[in-house]
Amino acid sequence: MKLIVTGAAGFIGSCFVRMMLSEGMAAKAVVVDSLTYAGNLENLTPVAGHPGFTFEHANICDEARMLALFEAERPDAVVHFAAESHVDRSIHSPAPVIQTNFVGTFSLLEAARRAGVPRFVHISTDEVYGSIPEPFDADENYPVRASSPYSASKAGSDLLALSYFTTYKMNVSVTRASNNYGPYQFPEKLIPLMISNALEDKPLPVYGDGRQVRDWLFVEDHCRAIYTVLQNGRPGEVYNIGGNCSLPNLDVIHRILKATGKPESLITWVQDRPGHDRRYALTNEKLSRETGWAPRMDFDYGLAMTVDWYKNNQGWVERVKSGEYHKFYDLNYANRAT
Ligand code: NAD
Ligand code: DAU
């Protein structure tokens, strides 16, 4: 199988490509990535020498280039990860989020339609359902109620992708996953930020009361689910992917402090995120019933592995934290402590 994978210099896409090539699930993977602050070719080093690996430094919004690439490569499928993926950045600076997540997805769908690409998997998020009141879990028919520019851009791109099935009969499936964690995650999201700050004895900034709930999914479990959907997902369908691991943020932070052997005094209460969703919760029942997929990773074990990875890869952390990362955090977080 020959794949074009967008955004695979980032966290989840790079895991997917490493898995596809190293486990022989794909013979060829062409990675398309514009290398934003979140894209890092180091994440693909383990497969850089694989004969089926190719890298295309390109912006997904460049529809003419995407069309030329799809026509030249004739892939069996496009798996679309590329996005501006951080909610806080989308609040601070929504324009690139709308451009990449919505317009970029449109450009890829259009190029894929015109090139006759046989399969398209659009990677999305449980954030499109917004905050879910207890005791409900969102299934795929739950209303879309996005809260942030990020989640609205993903909800819009999901609807666009599904419209290409309805209107053009394109073979499109959409996946909606919960919060991923694992190695190679840029240290701006909750788990890698808390781990890298704890390892450096820096404050751990908790938004609001810290009782917001997220479902945690190990990144390799997510990538196996995407491969399952790629192979067996039905066209025009949405598939939720969750880790069956619902935890309040403070609970996650306490486990990180325990795993790193650091004191609770590092916890720092800061202003809440505007429009902060209280609770995400989803059910995997559809994907499990149709394909037999289920998440395998135990959270404490996965967290311990992740902590070890960050301990052993502090050079990686330093390199990705240089440049724009610092500018962003200086602008946004300097005055947040309450
Ligand atoms: P990431 O921020 O780590 O990586 C995004 C990648 O996309 C980077 O390599 C970046 O360079 C690339 N990119 C950004 N804009 C681009 C453009 N215009 N053209 C080409 N490449 C571009 O993101 P991630 O956490 O790996 O998320 C991947 C996908 O999974 C996203 O679509 C995200 O919405 C979705 N998702 C993420 C999570 C999570 O917890 N991280 C959960 C559910 C769904
Ligand atoms: O649910 C899936 C989504 O998970 C993905 O679509 C997004 O790409 C991904 O970024 C993630 O979004 P969240 O907003 O849930 O993740 P984040 O890691 O930014 O925050 C998780 C929770 O932790 C949230 O309630 C906010 C809180 N938080 C986050 C950070 C970065 C803090 O309390 N302090 C922090 O410093």
Short mmCIF file of C-alpha atoms and ligand atoms in Angstrom, two decimals:
data_model
loop_
_atom_site.label_atom_id
_atom_site.label_comp_id
_atom_site.label_asym_id
_atom_site.label_seq_id
_atom_site.Cartn_x
_atom_site.Cartn_y
_atom_site.Cartn_z
CA MET A 1 0.00 0.00 0.00
CA LYS A 2 1.23 3.48 -0.89
CA LEU A 3 0.13 6.32 1.40
CA ILE A 4 0.35 10.09 1.31
CA VAL A 5 0.37 11.23 4.93
CA THR A 6 -0.04 14.95 5.72
CA GLY A 7 1.34 16.49 8.93
CA ALA A 8 3.51 13.47 9.69
CA ALA A 9 6.43 15.51 11.02
CA GLY A 10 4.16 16.18 14.01
CA PHE A 11 3.29 14.03 17.02
CA ILE A 12 0.59 11.59 15.87
CA GLY A 13 1.35 11.52 12.14
CA SER A 14 5.01 10.65 12.78
CA CYS A 15 3.95 7.77 15.04
CA PHE A 16 1.61 6.58 12.28
CA VAL A 17 4.35 6.65 9.60
CA ARG A 18 6.92 4.99 11.89
CA MET A 19 4.37 2.23 12.58
CA MET A 20 3.24 1.81 8.95
CA LEU A 21 6.77 1.49 7.55
CA SER A 22 8.52 -0.33 10.37
CA GLU A 23 5.73 -2.91 10.79
CA GLY A 24 5.27 -3.36 7.02
CA MET A 25 1.66 -2.11 6.95
CA ALA A 26 2.59 0.25 4.08
CA ALA A 27 5.32 -0.21 1.47
CA LYS A 28 5.55 3.50 0.76
CA ALA A 29 4.72 6.67 2.71
CA VAL A 30 5.04 10.13 1.20
CA VAL A 31 4.99 12.66 4.05
CA VAL A 32 3.66 16.13 3.22
CA ASP A 33 4.49 18.71 5.88
CA SER A 34 5.20 22.46 5.93
CA LEU A 35 7.30 22.11 9.13
CA THR A 36 5.60 24.64 11.39
CA TYR A 37 6.86 25.04 14.99
CA ALA A 38 5.18 21.65 15.66
CA GLY A 39 6.75 19.79 12.75
CA ASN A 40 10.13 18.19 13.30
CA LEU A 41 11.86 15.83 10.90
CA GLU A 42 13.72 14.30 13.84
CA ASN A 43 10.42 12.56 14.67
CA LEU A 44 10.84 10.55 11.48
CA THR A 45 14.51 9.65 11.92
CA PRO A 46 13.70 6.00 12.75
CA VAL A 47 12.26 5.51 9.23
CA ALA A 48 14.27 8.11 7.27
CA GLY A 49 16.42 5.36 5.73
CA HIS A 50 13.44 3.15 4.82
CA PRO A 51 13.28 2.66 1.01
CA GLY A 52 9.57 3.57 1.02
CA PHE A 53 9.99 6.90 2.85
CA THR A 54 9.76 10.22 0.96
CA PHE A 55 9.40 13.73 2.36
CA GLU A 56 7.65 16.58 0.52
CA HIS A 57 8.15 19.98 2.16
CA ALA A 58 4.86 21.62 1.18
CA ASN A 59 1.84 23.46 2.48
CA ILE A 60 -1.45 21.57 2.19
CA CYS A 61 -3.16 24.86 1.26
CA ASP A 62 -1.27 24.81 -2.07
CA GLU A 63 -3.94 22.95 -4.02
CA ALA A 64 -2.07 22.98 -7.37
CA ARG A 65 0.95 21.38 -5.71
CA MET A 66 -1.19 18.81 -3.91
CA LEU A 67 -2.90 17.91 -7.21
CA ALA A 68 0.45 17.54 -8.99
CA LEU A 69 1.74 15.37 -6.13
CA PHE A 70 -1.33 13.13 -6.07
CA GLU A 71 -1.22 12.73 -9.86
CA ALA A 72 2.50 11.92 -9.82
CA GLU A 73 2.38 9.52 -6.85
CA ARG A 74 -1.01 7.87 -7.48
CA PRO A 75 -1.40 6.86 -3.79
CA ASP A 76 -3.83 4.21 -2.58
CA ALA A 77 -4.92 6.61 0.15
CA VAL A 78 -4.39 10.02 1.74
CA VAL A 79 -4.31 10.07 5.54
CA HIS A 80 -4.74 13.67 6.62
CA PHE A 81 -3.22 14.71 9.98
CA ALA A 82 -1.85 18.20 9.14
CA ALA A 83 -3.35 20.84 11.39
CA GLU A 84 -2.75 23.64 13.82
CA SER A 85 -3.55 21.41 16.80
CA HIS A 86 -3.27 23.55 19.94
CA VAL A 87 -6.39 25.11 21.46
CA ASP A 88 -4.52 27.91 23.31
CA ARG A 89 -2.78 29.00 20.14
CA SER A 90 -6.13 29.00 18.31
CA ILE A 91 -7.50 31.39 20.94
CA HIS A 92 -4.49 33.68 20.70
CA SER A 93 -4.15 33.56 16.92
CA PRO A 94 -7.06 31.93 15.05
CA ALA A 95 -6.16 32.88 11.44
CA PRO A 96 -3.57 30.13 10.71
CA VAL A 97 -5.86 27.61 12.40
CA ILE A 98 -8.77 28.37 10.08
CA GLN A 99 -6.43 28.52 7.09
CA THR A 100 -4.74 25.17 7.64
CA ASN A 101 -7.53 23.22 9.29
CA PHE A 102 -10.43 24.32 7.11
CA VAL A 103 -9.00 25.76 3.88
CA GLY A 104 -6.12 23.24 3.87
CA THR A 105 -8.53 20.32 4.24
CA PHE A 106 -10.62 21.75 1.40
CA SER A 107 -7.54 22.00 -0.81
CA LEU A 108 -6.61 18.35 -0.12
CA LEU A 109 -10.14 17.07 -0.70
CA GLU A 110 -10.36 18.96 -3.97
CA ALA A 111 -6.95 17.72 -5.15
CA ALA A 112 -7.85 14.14 -4.14
CA ARG A 113 -11.18 14.34 -5.96
CA ARG A 114 -9.59 15.69 -9.13
CA ALA A 115 -6.76 13.14 -9.03
CA GLY A 116 -9.17 10.26 -8.31
CA VAL A 117 -7.47 9.20 -5.05
CA PRO A 118 -9.31 6.00 -4.03
CA ARG A 119 -9.41 6.55 -0.21
CA PHE A 120 -9.22 9.57 2.13
CA VAL A 121 -9.09 9.39 5.94
CA HIS A 122 -9.56 12.71 7.72
CA ILE A 123 -8.16 12.79 11.27
CA SER A 124 -10.32 14.77 13.66
CA THR A 125 -11.09 15.19 17.34
CA ASP A 126 -13.66 14.63 20.08
CA GLU A 127 -13.43 18.39 20.74
CA VAL A 128 -16.02 18.93 17.98
CA TYR A 129 -18.71 17.63 20.41
CA GLY A 130 -17.88 20.40 22.92
CA SER A 131 -18.35 19.88 26.64
CA ILE A 132 -20.36 16.73 27.44
CA PRO A 133 -22.54 16.82 30.60
CA GLU A 134 -22.35 13.89 33.05
CA PRO A 135 -23.33 11.06 32.69
CA PHE A 136 -23.35 11.08 28.87
CA ASP A 137 -20.68 9.86 26.45
CA ALA A 138 -20.74 11.23 22.90
CA ASP A 139 -21.33 8.75 20.11
CA GLU A 140 -20.85 9.72 16.47
CA ASN A 141 -24.42 11.12 16.24
CA TYR A 142 -23.91 13.52 19.16
CA PRO A 143 -24.45 17.16 18.06
CA VAL A 144 -21.37 19.12 17.03
CA ARG A 145 -20.95 22.05 19.47
CA ALA A 146 -17.42 23.34 19.02
CA SER A 147 -16.19 25.90 21.59
CA SER A 148 -12.78 27.17 20.39
CA PRO A 149 -11.58 28.36 16.98
CA TYR A 150 -9.57 25.09 16.87
CA SER A 151 -12.57 22.84 17.47
CA ALA A 152 -14.77 24.92 15.13
CA SER A 153 -12.16 24.60 12.38
CA LYS A 154 -12.03 20.82 12.91
CA ALA A 155 -15.85 20.55 12.98
CA GLY A 156 -16.04 22.53 9.73
CA SER A 157 -13.40 20.35 8.09
CA ASP A 158 -15.22 17.18 9.21
CA LEU A 159 -18.42 18.39 7.56
CA LEU A 160 -16.52 19.33 4.41
CA ALA A 161 -14.90 15.88 4.25
CA LEU A 162 -18.28 14.18 4.71
CA SER A 163 -19.80 16.42 2.02
CA TYR A 164 -17.26 15.01 -0.47
CA PHE A 165 -18.73 11.57 0.22
CA THR A 166 -22.33 12.74 -0.11
CA THR A 167 -21.82 14.93 -3.15
CA TYR A 168 -18.94 13.36 -5.07
CA LYS A 169 -19.12 9.79 -3.70
CA MET A 170 -15.51 10.07 -2.58
CA ASN A 171 -14.37 7.25 -0.29
CA VAL A 172 -13.90 9.42 2.82
CA SER A 173 -13.97 8.40 6.50
CA VAL A 174 -13.53 10.72 9.50
CA THR A 175 -11.96 9.73 12.84
CA ARG A 176 -12.55 11.65 16.08
CA ALA A 177 -10.03 10.84 18.79
CA SER A 178 -9.64 11.94 22.39
CA ASN A 179 -6.50 13.47 24.00
CA ASN A 180 -3.36 11.65 22.86
CA TYR A 181 -0.18 11.24 24.91
CA GLY A 182 3.15 9.51 24.31
CA PRO A 183 6.69 10.19 23.01
CA TYR A 184 7.48 13.04 20.58
CA GLN A 185 4.55 15.29 21.65
CA PHE A 186 5.40 18.99 21.48
CA PRO A 187 5.66 20.29 25.08
CA GLU A 188 2.72 22.71 24.87
CA LYS A 189 -0.07 20.16 25.54
CA LEU A 190 -0.94 19.16 29.13
CA ILE A 191 1.05 15.92 29.58
CA PRO A 192 4.33 16.78 27.82
CA LEU A 193 4.32 20.33 29.24
CA MET A 194 3.83 19.06 32.80
CA ILE A 195 6.48 16.34 32.36
CA SER A 196 9.09 18.67 30.89
CA ASN A 197 8.39 21.41 33.46
CA ALA A 198 8.52 18.90 36.34
CA LEU A 199 11.83 17.50 35.08
CA GLU A 200 13.22 21.07 35.09
CA ASP A 201 11.65 21.94 38.51
CA LYS A 202 9.49 24.61 36.82
CA PRO A 203 5.90 25.51 37.84
CA LEU A 204 3.06 23.33 36.51
CA PRO A 205 0.33 25.78 35.38
CA VAL A 206 -3.17 24.46 36.19
CA TYR A 207 -6.01 26.25 34.40
CA GLY A 208 -9.02 27.20 36.56
CA ASP A 209 -9.86 24.61 39.22
CA GLY A 210 -8.07 21.73 37.43
CA ARG A 211 -11.20 19.57 37.57
CA GLN A 212 -11.80 19.51 33.81
CA VAL A 213 -12.06 15.95 32.51
CA ARG A 214 -10.33 14.49 29.45
CA ASP A 215 -10.14 10.96 28.02
CA TRP A 216 -6.53 9.82 27.52
CA LEU A 217 -5.46 7.71 24.51
CA PHE A 218 -1.94 6.35 23.99
CA VAL A 219 -0.71 7.53 20.59
CA GLU A 220 0.10 4.00 19.32
CA ASP A 221 -3.43 2.85 20.17
CA HIS A 222 -4.71 5.82 18.15
CA CYS A 223 -2.50 4.96 15.16
CA ARG A 224 -3.65 1.32 15.17
CA ALA A 225 -7.24 2.54 15.17
CA ILE A 226 -6.54 4.84 12.21
CA TYR A 227 -5.00 1.94 10.29
CA THR A 228 -8.12 -0.12 11.10
CA VAL A 229 -10.38 2.65 9.78
CA LEU A 230 -8.18 3.06 6.71
CA GLN A 231 -8.65 -0.61 5.90
CA ASN A 232 -12.13 -1.39 7.20
CA GLY A 233 -13.92 1.91 7.88
CA ARG A 234 -17.03 2.50 5.84
CA PRO A 235 -17.14 5.43 3.39
CA GLY A 236 -19.04 8.47 4.65
CA GLU A 237 -18.80 7.33 8.29
CA VAL A 238 -17.37 8.94 11.42
CA TYR A 239 -15.49 6.79 13.96
CA ASN A 240 -14.80 7.86 17.56
CA ILE A 241 -11.48 6.68 19.03
CA GLY A 242 -11.00 6.90 22.80
CA GLY A 243 -8.73 5.41 25.43
CA ASN A 244 -11.42 4.39 27.97
CA CYS A 245 -9.48 6.49 30.48
CA SER A 246 -11.39 9.46 31.79
CA LEU A 247 -9.48 11.61 34.32
CA PRO A 248 -9.62 15.12 35.82
CA ASN A 249 -6.55 17.20 34.90
CA LEU A 250 -5.39 17.44 38.53
CA ASP A 251 -5.37 13.66 38.81
CA VAL A 252 -3.13 13.46 35.70
CA ILE A 253 -0.81 16.11 37.17
CA HIS A 254 -0.53 14.26 40.50
CA ARG A 255 0.41 11.07 38.63
CA ILE A 256 3.08 13.00 36.69
CA LEU A 257 4.52 14.40 39.93
CA LYS A 258 4.62 10.87 41.35
CA ALA A 259 6.25 9.43 38.21
CA THR A 260 8.89 12.18 38.13
CA GLY A 261 9.43 12.18 41.92
CA LYS A 262 8.72 15.93 42.14
CA PRO A 263 6.86 17.86 44.90
CA GLU A 264 3.24 19.12 44.81
CA SER A 265 4.60 22.62 45.46
CA LEU A 266 5.33 22.86 41.72
CA ILE A 267 1.56 23.11 41.07
CA THR A 268 0.68 26.72 40.16
CA TRP A 269 -2.90 27.95 39.75
CA VAL A 270 -3.33 30.20 36.70
CA GLN A 271 -6.22 31.90 34.89
CA ASP A 272 -8.64 29.61 33.14
CA ARG A 273 -8.64 29.13 29.36
CA PRO A 274 -11.44 31.23 27.76
CA GLY A 275 -14.34 29.00 26.66
CA HIS A 276 -12.72 26.04 28.45
CA ASP A 277 -14.67 22.81 27.86
CA ARG A 278 -15.40 21.12 31.19
CA ARG A 279 -15.62 17.51 30.13
CA TYR A 280 -14.85 15.42 27.04
CA ALA A 281 -16.25 11.90 26.96
CA LEU A 282 -16.84 9.62 24.02
CA THR A 283 -17.74 6.03 23.29
CA ASN A 284 -15.72 3.72 21.00
CA GLU A 285 -18.57 1.28 20.68
CA LYS A 286 -19.02 1.73 16.90
CA LEU A 287 -15.37 1.14 15.97
CA SER A 288 -15.08 -1.80 18.40
CA ARG A 289 -18.29 -3.40 17.13
CA GLU A 290 -17.39 -3.00 13.44
CA THR A 291 -13.68 -3.88 13.58
CA GLY A 292 -12.80 -5.38 16.98
CA TRP A 293 -10.32 -2.55 17.74
CA ALA A 294 -9.87 -1.64 21.42
CA PRO A 295 -7.26 0.50 23.20
CA ARG A 296 -4.54 -1.66 24.80
CA MET A 297 -2.36 0.68 26.85
CA ASP A 298 -2.80 0.99 30.62
CA PHE A 299 -2.62 4.71 31.49
CA ASP A 300 -0.10 4.51 34.34
CA TYR A 301 2.18 2.25 32.31
CA GLY A 302 1.91 4.50 29.22
CA LEU A 303 2.54 7.57 31.36
CA ALA A 304 5.64 5.98 32.94
CA MET A 305 6.97 5.11 29.45
CA THR A 306 6.28 8.68 28.32
CA VAL A 307 8.05 10.17 31.36
CA ASP A 308 11.06 7.93 30.63
CA TRP A 309 11.08 9.03 26.99
CA TYR A 310 11.16 12.73 27.97
CA LYS A 311 13.89 12.05 30.58
CA ASN A 312 16.00 10.30 27.95
CA ASN A 313 15.36 12.83 25.17
CA GLN A 314 15.97 16.19 26.81
CA GLY A 315 17.98 17.30 23.77
CA TRP A 316 14.86 16.82 21.62
CA VAL A 317 12.84 18.88 24.12
CA GLU A 318 15.41 21.70 24.09
CA ARG A 319 15.55 21.77 20.28
CA VAL A 320 11.76 21.92 19.78
CA LYS A 321 11.40 24.52 22.55
CA SER A 322 13.70 27.00 20.84
CA GLY A 323 12.49 29.84 18.59
CA GLU A 324 8.82 30.56 18.22
CA TYR A 325 7.85 28.41 21.18
CA HIS A 326 9.42 30.87 23.59
CA LYS A 327 7.95 33.88 21.84
CA PHE A 328 4.46 32.39 22.15
CA TYR A 329 4.75 31.50 25.81
CA ASP A 330 6.34 34.81 26.73
CA LEU A 331 3.42 36.62 25.11
CA ASN A 332 0.66 34.54 26.61
CA TYR A 333 1.60 33.15 29.94
CA ALA A 334 3.89 35.73 31.54
CA ASN A 335 1.09 37.36 33.54
CA ARG A 336 -1.25 34.45 34.07
CA ALA A 337 -0.38 33.31 37.57
CA THR A 338 -3.20 34.20 40.02
P1 NAD B 1 0.99 18.40 15.76
O1 NAD B 1 0.72 19.84 16.06
O2 NAD B 1 1.96 17.65 16.60
O3 NAD B 1 1.48 18.24 14.24
C1 NAD B 1 0.85 18.91 13.18
C2 NAD B 1 1.74 18.74 11.95
O4 NAD B 1 1.06 19.39 10.84
C3 NAD B 1 3.11 19.41 12.08
O5 NAD B 1 4.11 18.53 11.60
C4 NAD B 1 2.99 20.65 11.20
O6 NAD B 1 4.24 21.05 10.65
C5 NAD B 1 2.02 20.17 10.13
N1 NAD B 1 1.31 21.29 9.48
C6 NAD B 1 0.65 22.31 10.08
N2 NAD B 1 0.14 23.14 9.16
C7 NAD B 1 0.47 22.62 7.94
C8 NAD B 1 0.20 23.02 6.59
N3 NAD B 1 -0.51 24.11 6.32
N4 NAD B 1 0.69 22.24 5.59
C9 NAD B 1 1.41 21.12 5.86
N5 NAD B 1 1.69 20.70 7.12
C10 NAD B 1 1.22 21.44 8.14
O7 NAD B 1 -0.45 17.70 15.77
P2 NAD B 1 -0.87 16.29 16.36
O8 NAD B 1 -1.11 16.41 17.82
O9 NAD B 1 0.03 15.26 15.82
O10 NAD B 1 -2.32 16.14 15.68
C11 NAD B 1 -2.44 15.55 14.39
C12 NAD B 1 -3.92 15.54 14.00
O11 NAD B 1 -4.66 14.81 14.98
C13 NAD B 1 -4.55 16.92 13.93
O12 NAD B 1 -5.42 16.94 12.82
C14 NAD B 1 -5.33 17.05 15.23
O13 NAD B 1 -6.44 17.89 15.06
C15 NAD B 1 -5.73 15.61 15.45
N6 NAD B 1 -5.95 15.22 16.86
C16 NAD B 1 -4.97 15.47 17.79
C17 NAD B 1 -5.15 15.03 19.11
C18 NAD B 1 -4.11 15.25 20.18
O14 NAD B 1 -4.37 14.95 21.35
N7 NAD B 1 -2.92 15.75 19.85
C19 NAD B 1 -6.34 14.35 19.45
C20 NAD B 1 -7.31 14.14 18.46
C21 NAD B 1 -7.09 14.56 17.17
O1 DAU B 2 -9.60 16.11 22.79
C1 DAU B 2 -8.68 16.04 21.72
C2 DAU B 2 -7.86 17.30 21.68
O2 DAU B 2 -6.95 17.22 22.77
C3 DAU B 2 -7.10 17.49 20.37
O3 DAU B 2 -8.01 17.67 19.33
C4 DAU B 2 -6.17 18.70 20.45
O4 DAU B 2 -5.37 18.76 19.28
C5 DAU B 2 -5.27 18.56 21.66
O5 DAU B 2 -4.51 19.74 21.80
C6 DAU B 2 -6.10 18.32 22.91
O6 DAU B 2 -6.85 19.50 23.28
P1 DAU B 2 -7.02 19.94 24.81
O7 DAU B 2 -7.35 21.37 24.87
O8 DAU B 2 -7.90 19.00 25.56
O9 DAU B 2 -5.50 19.63 25.29
P2 DAU B 2 -4.47 20.44 26.17
O10 DAU B 2 -3.32 19.52 26.39
O11 DAU B 2 -4.19 21.80 25.64
O12 DAU B 2 -5.25 20.59 27.53
C7 DAU B 2 -5.73 19.46 28.25
C8 DAU B 2 -6.41 19.97 29.51
O13 DAU B 2 -5.42 20.50 30.39
C9 DAU B 2 -7.39 21.11 29.28
O14 DAU B 2 -8.46 20.99 30.19
C10 DAU B 2 -6.57 22.36 29.59
C11 DAU B 2 -5.65 21.89 30.68
N1 DAU B 2 -4.33 22.54 30.74
C12 DAU B 2 -3.57 22.54 29.61
C13 DAU B 2 -2.31 23.12 29.61
C14 DAU B 2 -1.48 23.17 28.35
C15 DAU B 2 -3.85 23.07 31.93
O15 DAU B 2 -4.55 23.04 32.97
N2 DAU B 2 -2.61 23.64 31.94
C16 DAU B 2 -1.81 23.71 30.82
O16 DAU B 2 -0.70 24.27 30.89
#
